[in-house]
PDB file of C-alpha atoms in Angstrom:
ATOM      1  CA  UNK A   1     -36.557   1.127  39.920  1.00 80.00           C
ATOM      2  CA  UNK A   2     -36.841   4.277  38.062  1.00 87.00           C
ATOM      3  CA  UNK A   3     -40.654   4.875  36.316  1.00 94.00           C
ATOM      4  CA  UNK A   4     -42.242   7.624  34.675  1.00 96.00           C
ATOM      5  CA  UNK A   5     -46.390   7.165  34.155  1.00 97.00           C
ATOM      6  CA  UNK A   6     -48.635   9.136  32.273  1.00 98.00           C
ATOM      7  CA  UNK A   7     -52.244   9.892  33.299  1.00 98.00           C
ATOM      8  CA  UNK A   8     -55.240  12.414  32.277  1.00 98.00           C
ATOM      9  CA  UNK A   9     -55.198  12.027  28.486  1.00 98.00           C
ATOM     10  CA  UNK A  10     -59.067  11.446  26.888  1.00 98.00           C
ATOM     11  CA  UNK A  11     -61.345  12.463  23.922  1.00 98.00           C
ATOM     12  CA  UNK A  12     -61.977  16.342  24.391  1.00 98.00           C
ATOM     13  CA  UNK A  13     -63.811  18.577  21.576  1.00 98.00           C
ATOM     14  CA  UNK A  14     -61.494  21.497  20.022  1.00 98.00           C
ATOM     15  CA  UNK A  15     -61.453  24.419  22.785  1.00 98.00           C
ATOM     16  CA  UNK A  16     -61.934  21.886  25.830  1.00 98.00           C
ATOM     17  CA  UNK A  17     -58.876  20.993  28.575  1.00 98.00           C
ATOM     18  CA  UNK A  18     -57.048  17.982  29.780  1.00 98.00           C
ATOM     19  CA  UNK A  19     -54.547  18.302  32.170  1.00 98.00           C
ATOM     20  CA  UNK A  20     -52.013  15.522  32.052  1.00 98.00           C
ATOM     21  CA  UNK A  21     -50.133  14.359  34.682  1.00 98.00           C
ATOM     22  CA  UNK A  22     -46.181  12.716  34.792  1.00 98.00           C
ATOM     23  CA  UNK A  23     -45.304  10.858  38.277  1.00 97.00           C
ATOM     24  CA  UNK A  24     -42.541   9.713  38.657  1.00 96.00           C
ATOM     25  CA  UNK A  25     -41.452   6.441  41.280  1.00 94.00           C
ATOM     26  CA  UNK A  26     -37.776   5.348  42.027  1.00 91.00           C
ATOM     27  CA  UNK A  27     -36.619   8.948  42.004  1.00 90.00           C
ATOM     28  CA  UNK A  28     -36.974  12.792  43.325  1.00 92.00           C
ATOM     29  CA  UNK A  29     -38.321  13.793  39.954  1.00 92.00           C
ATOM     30  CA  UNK A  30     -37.456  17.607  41.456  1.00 91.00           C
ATOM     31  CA  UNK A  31     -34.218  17.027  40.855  1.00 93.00           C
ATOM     32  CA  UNK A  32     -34.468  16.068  37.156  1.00 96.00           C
ATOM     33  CA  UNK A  33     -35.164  18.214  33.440  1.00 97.00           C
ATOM     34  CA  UNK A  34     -38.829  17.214  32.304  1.00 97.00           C
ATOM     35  CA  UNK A  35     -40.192  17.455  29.144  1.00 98.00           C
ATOM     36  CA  UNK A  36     -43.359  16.826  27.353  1.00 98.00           C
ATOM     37  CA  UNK A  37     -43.398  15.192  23.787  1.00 97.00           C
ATOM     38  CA  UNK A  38     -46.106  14.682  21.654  1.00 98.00           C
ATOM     39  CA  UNK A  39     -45.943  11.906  18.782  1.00 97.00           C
ATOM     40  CA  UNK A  40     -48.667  13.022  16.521  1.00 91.00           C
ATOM     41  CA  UNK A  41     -49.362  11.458  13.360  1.00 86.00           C
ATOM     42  CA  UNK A  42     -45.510  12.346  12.089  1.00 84.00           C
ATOM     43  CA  UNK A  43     -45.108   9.357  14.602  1.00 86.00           C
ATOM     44  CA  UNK A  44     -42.063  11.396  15.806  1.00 91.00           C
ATOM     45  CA  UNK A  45     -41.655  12.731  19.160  1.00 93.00           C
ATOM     46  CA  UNK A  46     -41.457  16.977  19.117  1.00 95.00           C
ATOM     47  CA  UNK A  47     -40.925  18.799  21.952  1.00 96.00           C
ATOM     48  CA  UNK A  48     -44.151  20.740  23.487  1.00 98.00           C
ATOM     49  CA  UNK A  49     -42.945  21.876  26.863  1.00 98.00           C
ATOM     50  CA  UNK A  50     -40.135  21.326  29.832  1.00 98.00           C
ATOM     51  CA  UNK A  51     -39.203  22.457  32.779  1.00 98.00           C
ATOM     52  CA  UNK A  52     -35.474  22.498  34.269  1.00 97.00           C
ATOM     53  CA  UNK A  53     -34.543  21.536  38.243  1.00 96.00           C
ATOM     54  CA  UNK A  54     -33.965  25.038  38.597  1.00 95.00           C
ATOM     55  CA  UNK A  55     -38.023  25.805  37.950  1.00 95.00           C
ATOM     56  CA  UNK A  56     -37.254  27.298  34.663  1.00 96.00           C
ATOM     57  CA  UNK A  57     -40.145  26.814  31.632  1.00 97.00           C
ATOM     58  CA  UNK A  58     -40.074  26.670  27.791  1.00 98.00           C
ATOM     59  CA  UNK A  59     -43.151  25.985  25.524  1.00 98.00           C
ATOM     60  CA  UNK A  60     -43.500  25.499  21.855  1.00 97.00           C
ATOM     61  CA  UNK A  61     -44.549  28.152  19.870  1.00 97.00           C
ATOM     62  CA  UNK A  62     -47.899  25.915  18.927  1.00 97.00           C
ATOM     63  CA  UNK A  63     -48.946  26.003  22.287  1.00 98.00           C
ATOM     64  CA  UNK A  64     -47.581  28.694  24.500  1.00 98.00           C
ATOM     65  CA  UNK A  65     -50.041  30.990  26.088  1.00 98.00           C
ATOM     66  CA  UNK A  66     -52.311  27.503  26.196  1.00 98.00           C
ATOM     67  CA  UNK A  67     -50.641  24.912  27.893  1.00 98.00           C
ATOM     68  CA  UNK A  68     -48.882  25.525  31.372  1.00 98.00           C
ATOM     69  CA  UNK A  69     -46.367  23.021  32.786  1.00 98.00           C
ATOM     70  CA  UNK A  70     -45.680  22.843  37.045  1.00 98.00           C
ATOM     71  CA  UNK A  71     -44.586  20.514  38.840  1.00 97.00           C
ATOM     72  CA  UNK A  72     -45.563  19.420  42.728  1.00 97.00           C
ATOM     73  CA  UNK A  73     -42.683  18.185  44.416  1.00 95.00           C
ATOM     74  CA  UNK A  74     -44.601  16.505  47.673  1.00 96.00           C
ATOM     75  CA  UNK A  75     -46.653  14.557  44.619  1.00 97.00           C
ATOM     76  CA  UNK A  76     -43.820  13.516  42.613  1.00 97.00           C
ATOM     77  CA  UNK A  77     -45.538  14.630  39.386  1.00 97.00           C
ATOM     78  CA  UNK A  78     -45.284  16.956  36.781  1.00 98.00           C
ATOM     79  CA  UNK A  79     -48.360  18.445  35.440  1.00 98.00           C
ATOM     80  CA  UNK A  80     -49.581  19.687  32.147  1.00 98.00           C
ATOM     81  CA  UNK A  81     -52.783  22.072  32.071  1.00 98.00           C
ATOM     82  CA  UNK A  82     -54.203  21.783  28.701  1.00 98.00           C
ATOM     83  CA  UNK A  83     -56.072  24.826  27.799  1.00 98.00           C
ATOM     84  CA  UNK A  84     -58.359  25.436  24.345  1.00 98.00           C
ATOM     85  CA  UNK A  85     -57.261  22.349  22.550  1.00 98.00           C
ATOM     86  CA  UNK A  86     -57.022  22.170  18.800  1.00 97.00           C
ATOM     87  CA  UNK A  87     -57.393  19.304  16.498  1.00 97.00           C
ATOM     88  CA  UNK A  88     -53.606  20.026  16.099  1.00 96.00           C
ATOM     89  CA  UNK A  89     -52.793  19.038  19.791  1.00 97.00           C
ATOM     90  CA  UNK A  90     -53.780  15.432  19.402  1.00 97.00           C
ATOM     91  CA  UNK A  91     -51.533  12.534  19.812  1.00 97.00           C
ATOM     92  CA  UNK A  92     -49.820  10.231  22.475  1.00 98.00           C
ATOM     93  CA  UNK A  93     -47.989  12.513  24.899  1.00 98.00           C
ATOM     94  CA  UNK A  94     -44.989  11.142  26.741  1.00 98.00           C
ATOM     95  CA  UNK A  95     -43.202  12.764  29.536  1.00 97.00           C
ATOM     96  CA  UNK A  96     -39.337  12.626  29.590  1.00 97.00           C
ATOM     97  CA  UNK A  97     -36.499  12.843  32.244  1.00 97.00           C
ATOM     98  CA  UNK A  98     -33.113  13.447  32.534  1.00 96.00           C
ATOM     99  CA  UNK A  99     -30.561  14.173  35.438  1.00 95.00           C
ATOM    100  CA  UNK A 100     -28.206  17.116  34.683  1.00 94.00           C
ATOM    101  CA  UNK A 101     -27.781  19.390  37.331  1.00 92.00           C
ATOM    102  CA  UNK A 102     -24.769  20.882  35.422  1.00 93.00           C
ATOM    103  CA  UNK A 103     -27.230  22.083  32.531  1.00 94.00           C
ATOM    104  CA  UNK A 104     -29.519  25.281  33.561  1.00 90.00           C
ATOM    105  CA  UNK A 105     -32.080  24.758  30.856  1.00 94.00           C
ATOM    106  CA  UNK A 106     -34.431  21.740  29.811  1.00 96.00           C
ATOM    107  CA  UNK A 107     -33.570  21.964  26.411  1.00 94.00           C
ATOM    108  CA  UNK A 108     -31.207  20.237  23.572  1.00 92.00           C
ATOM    109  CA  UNK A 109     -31.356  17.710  25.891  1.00 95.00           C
ATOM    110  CA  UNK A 110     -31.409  13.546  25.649  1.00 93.00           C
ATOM    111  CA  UNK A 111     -34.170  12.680  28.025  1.00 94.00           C
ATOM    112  CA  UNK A 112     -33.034   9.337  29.673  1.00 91.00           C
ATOM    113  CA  UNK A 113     -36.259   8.032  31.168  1.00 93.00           C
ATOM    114  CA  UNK A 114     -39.817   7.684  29.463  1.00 95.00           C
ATOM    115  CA  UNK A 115     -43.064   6.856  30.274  1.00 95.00           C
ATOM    116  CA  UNK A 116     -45.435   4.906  28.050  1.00 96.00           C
ATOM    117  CA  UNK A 117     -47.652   8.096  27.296  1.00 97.00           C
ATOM    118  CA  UNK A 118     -51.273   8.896  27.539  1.00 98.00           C
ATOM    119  CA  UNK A 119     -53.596   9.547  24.269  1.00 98.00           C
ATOM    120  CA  UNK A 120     -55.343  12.753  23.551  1.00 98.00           C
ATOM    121  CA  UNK A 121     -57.509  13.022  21.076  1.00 98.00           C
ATOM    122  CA  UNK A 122     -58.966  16.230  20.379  1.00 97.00           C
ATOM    123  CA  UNK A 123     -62.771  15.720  17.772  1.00 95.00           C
ATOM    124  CA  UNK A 124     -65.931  17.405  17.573  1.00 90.00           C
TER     125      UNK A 124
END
């Protein structure tokens, strides 16, 4: 049984941190692309962040130099540090995999396997 779960979301004022975390069960989540969505109130998912097999990043221009994605391979989890948090940055964020060691890069890619996301809500 492949799962992705989401933990670490909460109510944080603007300029606060969450870090989120992605752990995956039923697979070597090492071996996969992961990628952070958030579904905001557009209620679509966009792209904030991923990181290949290979080790190799890519952040959205909204929150580069803010958020930093890693992953710990003896934990099985992907992490997201959340770092001065706008109103802008709220929503349910979902973390995404997909096996493709032919691909170099984690993105233009379908993500396969979800988890059901954790809420951030960012409010004085």
């Amino acid at each position: 049984q492949l799962r992705l779960v989401e933990s670490g979301g909460g109510l944080v004022e603007p300029g606060g941190t969450l870090r989120l975390s992605c752990t995956a069960s039923g697979f070597t989540l090492d071996s996969y692309h992961i990628q952070w969505f958030r579904q905001g109130s557009e209620k679509s998912h966009l792209g904030i962040s991923c990181i290949s097999s290979s080790g190799d990043t890519w952040y959205a221009n909204a929150v580069r130099g803010r958020f930093t994605i890693s992953r710990d391979t003896a934990q099985n989890t992907v992490y997201l540090q959340m770092n001065n948090l706008k109103s802008e940055d709220a929503g349910i964020y979902s973390c995404g995999a997909v096996l493709r060691p032919e691909a170099n890069t984690c993105r233009g890619l379908d993500y396969d396997y979800w988890g059901q996301g954790t809420q951030v809500t960012v409010s004085k």
